[in-house]
Amino acid sequence: MNNFWEFRNISETEGELILYGQIASSKPWWADEGEGIYANQFTKDLKALGNISHLVMRINSGGGDVFAANAIYAQLKAHPAKVTGIIEGVAASAATILLAACDIVKAWSNATIMVHDPLAGLMGYYNKKDLEKVGDVLDTVKSSIINGYISKTGRTAEELSALMDQEKWMTAEEAMAEGFVDEIMDDVIVEASMTKDNRFVVVNSIAHDLSGFNTRPTFTSAPGLIQSLQSPQNVAQQGSKNENQKESDGVPITNIEELKNEYPQLCNQLVEQAVKNAVETERNRMKEIDEISNTVSPELVNKAKYEEPMDAGKLAFMALKEDAGRGEVFIQARQQELQNNGGVKPENSPSDADQKKVQESANIDAIANAMNARRGGTELTK
């Protein structure tokens, strides 16, 4: 898996930083072995440019990890080279922190800039004090972001906080009016569109995940030009109209290869998500089988895990059928034994009706044991 940035020397005195995609602190668990912390590798790559006097940062990013963005911000601010930022599509969320590190920020005329309050992702259960601590952390993070914005824009903390509260999407002109952009370039067109589910905005073939935001940019028929800001619900109502416009403006995508060529970043993200889902599903399947394995024969467990993969529910059913089959073989053997003895039953031999009741009871116990084991309960005994 490649880094989300690329450094290269343009000349002995000028370097270039291409920063496309999501900003992250560390490589995901499925990435190749090697340097795991992105900030460390970023520092090494920046130093490898040598004694440059000018660095051009080309950015097209929907944001990501605020702490990683702060680390990159610090590296760029501390570097002796003059830093020119060029927005080649989107600079949203944590990506705007990097703009504050630039001496000059240029934007294509139909680029998109967005600022918002920091977010925290939570899993598990928390009490009131825990949540208050999370709120305190978010307030601290917001203050650190605002301090960077102030040095770039010249706006007051109150003005910038109000913009962030709005989850403010801005055109290049609006961002220039707010101080985030210093110069607008008119000679380049940004290709941009929303996916059908309104989760991704695809800008210059880079897919940006907007699922964590409450608002979406919408576009005019001219590619990439922002028309207005709407809620995801309103955008969804216009979905069919926008799709028709897209198909009339160009050739529609009809197969997977065309989709890969048109939106390579989106396809990579979909593959990564599919791999994560598949691994999680298989892990859960194995765990549920292990939970009932003490009630099932080892041969059947091995078959369910590897030879003919099945879930725990089907395994429990197969085990029940196996137990029932053994009971039927026993009854048939007993009946044959009676026939061989001239039909004479031992004095204490149970009747056919009693045998049937015993078999039904065994079947019921087998089902109960399998279900209790799967739920973590206690096995029935008699």
Coordinates of N, CA and C in Angstrom, one line a residue, residues 175-305:
A175 N -13.5 31.0 -0.2 CA -12.4 30.7 0.6 C -11.4 31.8 0.6
M176 N -11.3 32.5 -0.6 CA -10.4 33.6 -0.7 C -10.9 34.8 0.2
A177 N -12.2 35.0 0.2 CA -12.7 36.1 1.0 C -12.5 35.8 2.5
E178 N -12.5 34.6 2.9 CA -12.3 34.2 4.3 C -10.8 34.1 4.6
G179 N -9.9 34.2 3.6 CA -8.5 34.3 3.9 C -7.8 32.9 3.8
F180 N -8.5 31.9 3.4 CA -7.8 30.6 3.3 C -7.0 30.5 2.0
V181 N -7.5 31.2 1.0 CA -6.8 31.2 -0.4 C -6.3 32.6 -0.7
D182 N -5.1 32.6 -1.3 CA -4.5 33.9 -1.7 C -4.6 34.2 -3.2
E183 N -4.8 33.1 -4.0 CA -4.8 33.4 -5.5 C -5.7 32.3 -6.1
I184 N -6.5 32.7 -7.1 CA -7.4 31.8 -7.9 C -6.8 31.6 -9.3
M185 N -6.7 30.4 -9.7 CA -6.2 30.1 -11.1 C -7.4 29.7 -11.9
D186 N -7.5 30.3 -13.1 CA -8.7 30.1 -14.0 C -8.5 29.2 -15.2
D187 N -7.3 28.6 -15.3 CA -7.0 27.9 -16.6 C -7.1 26.4 -16.5
V188 N -7.7 25.9 -15.3 CA -7.8 24.5 -15.1 C -9.2 24.1 -14.7
I189 N -9.8 23.0 -15.2 CA -11.1 22.6 -14.8 C -11.0 21.4 -13.9
V190 N -11.8 21.4 -12.8 CA -11.8 20.3 -11.8 C -13.0 19.4 -12.2
E191 N -12.7 18.1 -12.5 CA -13.7 17.2 -12.8 C -14.3 16.6 -11.5
A192 N -15.6 16.8 -11.2 CA -16.1 16.4 -9.9 C -17.6 15.9 -10.1
S193 N -17.9 14.9 -9.2 CA -19.3 14.4 -9.2 C -19.5 13.7 -7.9
M194 N -20.8 13.5 -7.6 CA -21.2 12.7 -6.4 C -21.6 11.3 -6.8
T195 N -21.3 10.3 -6.0 CA -21.8 8.9 -6.2 C -23.3 8.9 -5.9
K196 N -23.9 7.8 -6.4 CA -25.4 7.7 -6.3 C -25.8 7.7 -4.8
D197 N -25.0 7.1 -3.9 CA -25.5 7.0 -2.5 C -25.1 8.3 -1.7
N198 N -24.5 9.3 -2.4 CA -24.1 10.6 -1.8 C -23.1 10.4 -0.7
R199 N -22.4 9.3 -0.7 CA -21.3 9.1 0.3 C -20.0 9.7 -0.2
F200 N -19.7 9.5 -1.5 CA -18.4 10.0 -2.0 C -18.5 11.1 -3.0
V201 N -17.6 12.1 -2.9 CA -17.5 13.1 -3.9 C -16.2 12.7 -4.6
V202 N -16.2 12.5 -6.0 CA -15.1 12.1 -6.7 C -14.6 13.3 -7.5
V203 N -13.3 13.7 -7.1 CA -12.7 14.9 -7.7 C -11.4 14.5 -8.3
N204 N -11.3 14.8 -9.7 CA -10.1 14.4 -10.4 C -9.7 12.9 -10.1
S205 N -10.7 12.0 -10.2 CA -10.5 10.6 -10.0 C -10.2 10.2 -8.6
I206 N -10.2 11.1 -7.6 CA -10.0 10.7 -6.2 C -11.3 10.8 -5.5
A207 N -11.6 9.6 -4.8 CA -12.9 9.6 -4.1 C -12.7 10.0 -2.6
H208 N -13.5 11.0 -2.2 CA -13.5 11.5 -0.8 C -14.7 11.1 -0.1
D209 N -14.5 10.4 1.0 CA -15.7 9.8 1.8 C -16.3 11.0 2.7
L210 N -17.6 11.3 2.4 CA -18.2 12.4 3.1 C -19.2 11.8 4.2
S211 N -19.1 10.5 4.5 CA -20.2 9.9 5.4 C -20.2 10.6 6.8
G212 N -19.1 11.2 7.2 CA -19.0 11.8 8.5 C -19.5 13.2 8.6
F213 N -19.9 13.8 7.4 CA -20.4 15.2 7.3 C -21.9 15.2 7.2
N214 N -22.5 16.4 7.6 CA -23.9 16.5 7.5 C -24.4 17.2 6.2
T215 N -23.5 17.9 5.5 CA -23.8 18.6 4.3 C -23.0 18.0 3.1
R216 N -23.4 18.4 1.9 CA -22.7 17.9 0.7 C -22.6 19.1 -0.2
P217 N -21.5 19.2 -1.0 CA -21.5 20.1 -2.1 C -22.3 19.6 -3.3
T218 N -23.0 20.4 -4.0 CA -23.6 19.9 -5.3 C -23.0 20.7 -6.4
F219 N -23.2 20.2 -7.7 CA -22.5 20.7 -8.8 C -23.5 21.1 -9.9
T220 N -23.1 22.1 -10.7 CA -23.8 22.5 -11.9 C -23.5 21.5 -13.0
S221 N -24.1 21.7 -14.2 CA -23.9 20.8 -15.3 C -22.4 21.0 -15.8
A222 N -21.8 22.2 -15.5 CA -20.4 22.3 -15.8 C -19.6 21.6 -14.8
P223 N -18.7 20.6 -15.2 CA -18.1 19.7 -14.2 C -17.3 20.5 -13.2
G224 N -17.6 20.2 -11.9 CA -16.8 20.7 -10.8 C -17.3 22.0 -10.2
L225 N -18.1 22.7 -10.9 CA -18.5 24.0 -10.4 C -19.5 23.9 -9.3
I226 N -19.3 24.4 -8.1 CA -20.2 24.3 -7.0 C -21.4 25.2 -7.2
Q227 N -22.6 24.6 -7.1 CA -23.8 25.3 -7.3 C -24.4 25.8 -5.9
S228 N -24.5 24.9 -5.0 CA -25.1 25.3 -3.7 C -24.8 24.2 -2.7
L229 N -25.1 24.4 -1.4 CA -24.9 23.5 -0.4 C -26.3 23.0 0.1
Q230 N -26.4 21.7 0.2 CA -27.7 21.1 0.6 C -27.4 19.9 1.6
S231 N -28.5 19.5 2.2 CA -28.4 18.3 3.1 C -28.4 17.1 2.3
P232 N -27.8 16.0 2.8 CA -27.8 14.7 2.0 C -29.2 14.3 1.5
Q233 N -30.3 14.6 2.3 CA -31.6 14.2 1.9 C -32.1 14.9 0.7
N234 N -31.8 16.2 0.6 CA -32.1 17.0 -0.6 C -31.3 16.6 -1.8
V235 N -30.1 16.3 -1.5 CA -29.2 15.8 -2.6 C -29.8 14.5 -3.2
A236 N -30.2 13.6 -2.3 CA -30.8 12.3 -2.8 C -32.0 12.5 -3.6
Q237 N -32.8 13.5 -3.4 CA -34.0 13.7 -4.1 C -33.7 14.2 -5.6
Q238 N -32.5 14.7 -5.7 CA -32.1 15.2 -7.1 C -31.2 14.1 -7.8
G239 N -31.0 13.0 -7.1 CA -30.1 12.0 -7.7 C -30.4 11.5 -9.1
S240 N -31.7 11.2 -9.3 CA -32.0 10.7 -10.7 C -31.8 11.8 -11.7
K241 N -32.1 13.0 -11.4 CA -31.9 14.1 -12.4 C -30.4 14.2 -12.7
N242 N -29.6 14.2 -11.6 CA -28.1 14.4 -11.9 C -27.6 13.2 -12.7
E243 N -28.1 12.0 -12.5 CA -27.6 10.9 -13.2 C -27.9 11.0 -14.7
N244 N -29.1 11.5 -15.0 CA -29.6 11.7 -16.4 C -28.7 12.7 -17.0
Q245 N -28.4 13.8 -16.3 CA -27.5 14.8 -16.9 C -26.1 14.3 -17.2
K246 N -25.6 13.4 -16.2 CA -24.3 12.9 -16.4 C -24.2 12.0 -17.7
E247 N -25.3 11.2 -17.9 CA -25.3 10.3 -19.0 C -25.4 11.1 -20.3
S248 N -26.1 12.2 -20.3 CA -26.3 12.9 -21.5 C -25.0 13.7 -21.9
D249 N -24.2 14.1 -20.8 CA -23.0 14.9 -21.0 C -21.9 14.0 -21.5
G250 N -21.9 12.7 -21.3 CA -20.8 11.8 -21.7 C -21.2 10.4 -21.8
V251 N -20.3 9.5 -22.1 CA -20.5 8.1 -22.2 C -20.7 7.5 -20.9
P252 N -21.8 6.8 -20.6 CA -22.0 6.1 -19.3 C -21.1 5.0 -19.1
I253 N -20.7 4.7 -17.8 CA -19.9 3.5 -17.5 C -20.7 2.3 -17.5
T254 N -20.2 1.2 -18.2 CA -21.0 0.0 -18.5 C -20.4 -1.2 -17.9
N255 N -19.1 -1.2 -17.5 CA -18.5 -2.4 -17.0 C -17.4 -2.0 -15.9
I256 N -16.9 -3.1 -15.3 CA -15.9 -2.9 -14.2 C -14.6 -2.2 -14.6
E257 N -14.1 -2.6 -15.8 CA -12.9 -2.0 -16.3 C -13.0 -0.5 -16.5
E258 N -14.1 -0.1 -17.1 CA -14.4 1.3 -17.3 C -14.4 2.1 -15.9
L259 N -15.1 1.4 -14.9 CA -15.2 2.0 -13.6 C -13.8 2.1 -13.0
K260 N -12.9 1.1 -13.1 CA -11.6 1.2 -12.6 C -10.8 2.3 -13.3
N261 N -10.9 2.5 -14.6 CA -10.2 3.5 -15.3 C -10.6 4.9 -14.9
E262 N -12.0 5.0 -14.7 CA -12.6 6.3 -14.5 C -12.3 6.8 -13.0
Y263 N -12.5 5.8 -12.1 CA -12.4 6.1 -10.6 C -11.5 5.1 -9.9
P264 N -10.2 5.2 -10.2 CA -9.3 4.2 -9.6 C -9.2 4.2 -8.1
Q265 N -9.3 5.5 -7.5 CA -9.2 5.6 -6.1 C -10.4 5.0 -5.4
L266 N -11.6 5.3 -6.0 CA -12.8 4.7 -5.4 C -12.8 3.2 -5.4
C267 N -12.3 2.6 -6.5 CA -12.3 1.2 -6.7 C -11.3 0.6 -5.6
N268 N -10.2 1.2 -5.4 CA -9.2 0.8 -4.3 C -9.9 0.8 -3.0
Q269 N -10.6 1.9 -2.7 CA -11.3 2.0 -1.4 C -12.4 0.9 -1.2
L270 N -13.1 0.6 -2.3 CA -14.1 -0.5 -2.2 C -13.5 -1.8 -2.0
V271 N -12.3 -2.1 -2.6 CA -11.6 -3.4 -2.5 C -11.1 -3.5 -1.0
E272 N -10.6 -2.4 -0.5 CA -10.1 -2.5 0.9 C -11.2 -2.7 1.9
Q273 N -12.4 -2.1 1.6 CA -13.5 -2.3 2.5 C -14.0 -3.7 2.4
A274 N -14.0 -4.3 1.2 CA -14.5 -5.6 1.0 C -13.6 -6.6 1.7
V275 N -12.3 -6.4 1.7 CA -11.3 -7.3 2.4 C -11.6 -7.2 3.9
K276 N -11.8 -6.1 4.4 CA -12.0 -5.9 5.8 C -13.3 -6.7 6.2
N277 N -14.3 -6.5 5.4 CA -15.6 -7.2 5.7 C -15.5 -8.7 5.7
A278 N -14.8 -9.2 4.7 CA -14.6 -10.6 4.5 C -13.8 -11.2 5.7
V279 N -12.8 -10.5 6.1 CA -12.0 -11.0 7.2 C -12.8 -11.1 8.5
E280 N -13.6 -10.0 8.7 CA -14.4 -10.0 9.9 C -15.5 -11.0 9.9
T281 N -16.1 -11.3 8.8 CA -17.1 -12.3 8.6 C -16.5 -13.7 8.9
E282 N -15.4 -14.0 8.3 CA -14.7 -15.3 8.5 C -14.3 -15.5 10.0
R283 N -13.8 -14.4 10.6 CA -13.4 -14.5 12.0 C -14.6 -14.8 12.9
N284 N -15.8 -14.2 12.6 CA -17.0 -14.4 13.4 C -17.5 -15.9 13.2
R285 N -17.4 -16.4 11.9 CA -17.8 -17.7 11.6 C -17.1 -18.7 12.4
M286 N -15.7 -18.6 12.4 CA -14.9 -19.5 13.2 C -15.2 -19.5 14.7
K287 N -15.4 -18.2 15.2 CA -15.6 -18.1 16.6 C -16.9 -18.8 17.0
E288 N -18.0 -18.6 16.2 CA -19.3 -19.3 16.6 C -19.2 -20.8 16.5
I289 N -18.4 -21.3 15.5 CA -18.2 -22.7 15.5 C -17.5 -23.3 16.7
D290 N -16.5 -22.5 17.1 CA -15.7 -22.9 18.3 C -16.6 -23.0 19.6
E291 N -17.6 -22.1 19.6 CA -18.5 -22.0 20.8 C -19.3 -23.2 20.9
I292 N -19.6 -24.0 19.9 CA -20.5 -25.2 20.0 C -19.7 -26.5 19.6
S293 N -18.4 -26.3 19.5 CA -17.6 -27.5 19.1 C -17.6 -28.6 20.1
N294 N -17.8 -28.3 21.4 CA -17.8 -29.4 22.4 C -19.0 -30.2 22.3
T295 N -20.0 -29.9 21.5 CA -21.2 -30.7 21.4 C -21.3 -31.4 20.0
V296 N -20.2 -31.2 19.2 CA -20.2 -31.8 17.9 C -18.9 -32.6 17.7
S297 N -19.0 -33.6 16.9 CA -17.9 -34.5 16.7 C -16.7 -33.7 16.0
P298 N -15.5 -34.0 16.3 CA -14.3 -33.3 15.7 C -14.3 -33.4 14.2
E299 N -14.7 -34.6 13.7 CA -14.7 -34.7 12.2 C -15.7 -33.7 11.6
L300 N -16.9 -33.6 12.2 CA -17.9 -32.6 11.6 C -17.4 -31.2 11.8
V301 N -16.8 -30.9 12.9 CA -16.2 -29.5 13.1 C -15.2 -29.2 12.1
N302 N -14.3 -30.1 11.8 CA -13.2 -29.9 10.8 C -13.9 -29.7 9.4
K303 N -14.9 -30.5 9.1 CA -15.6 -30.4 7.8 C -16.2 -29.0 7.7
A304 N -16.9 -28.5 8.8 CA -17.5 -27.2 8.7 C -16.6 -26.1 8.6
K305 N -15.4 -26.2 9.2 CA -14.4 -25.1 9.1 C -13.7 -25.0 7.8

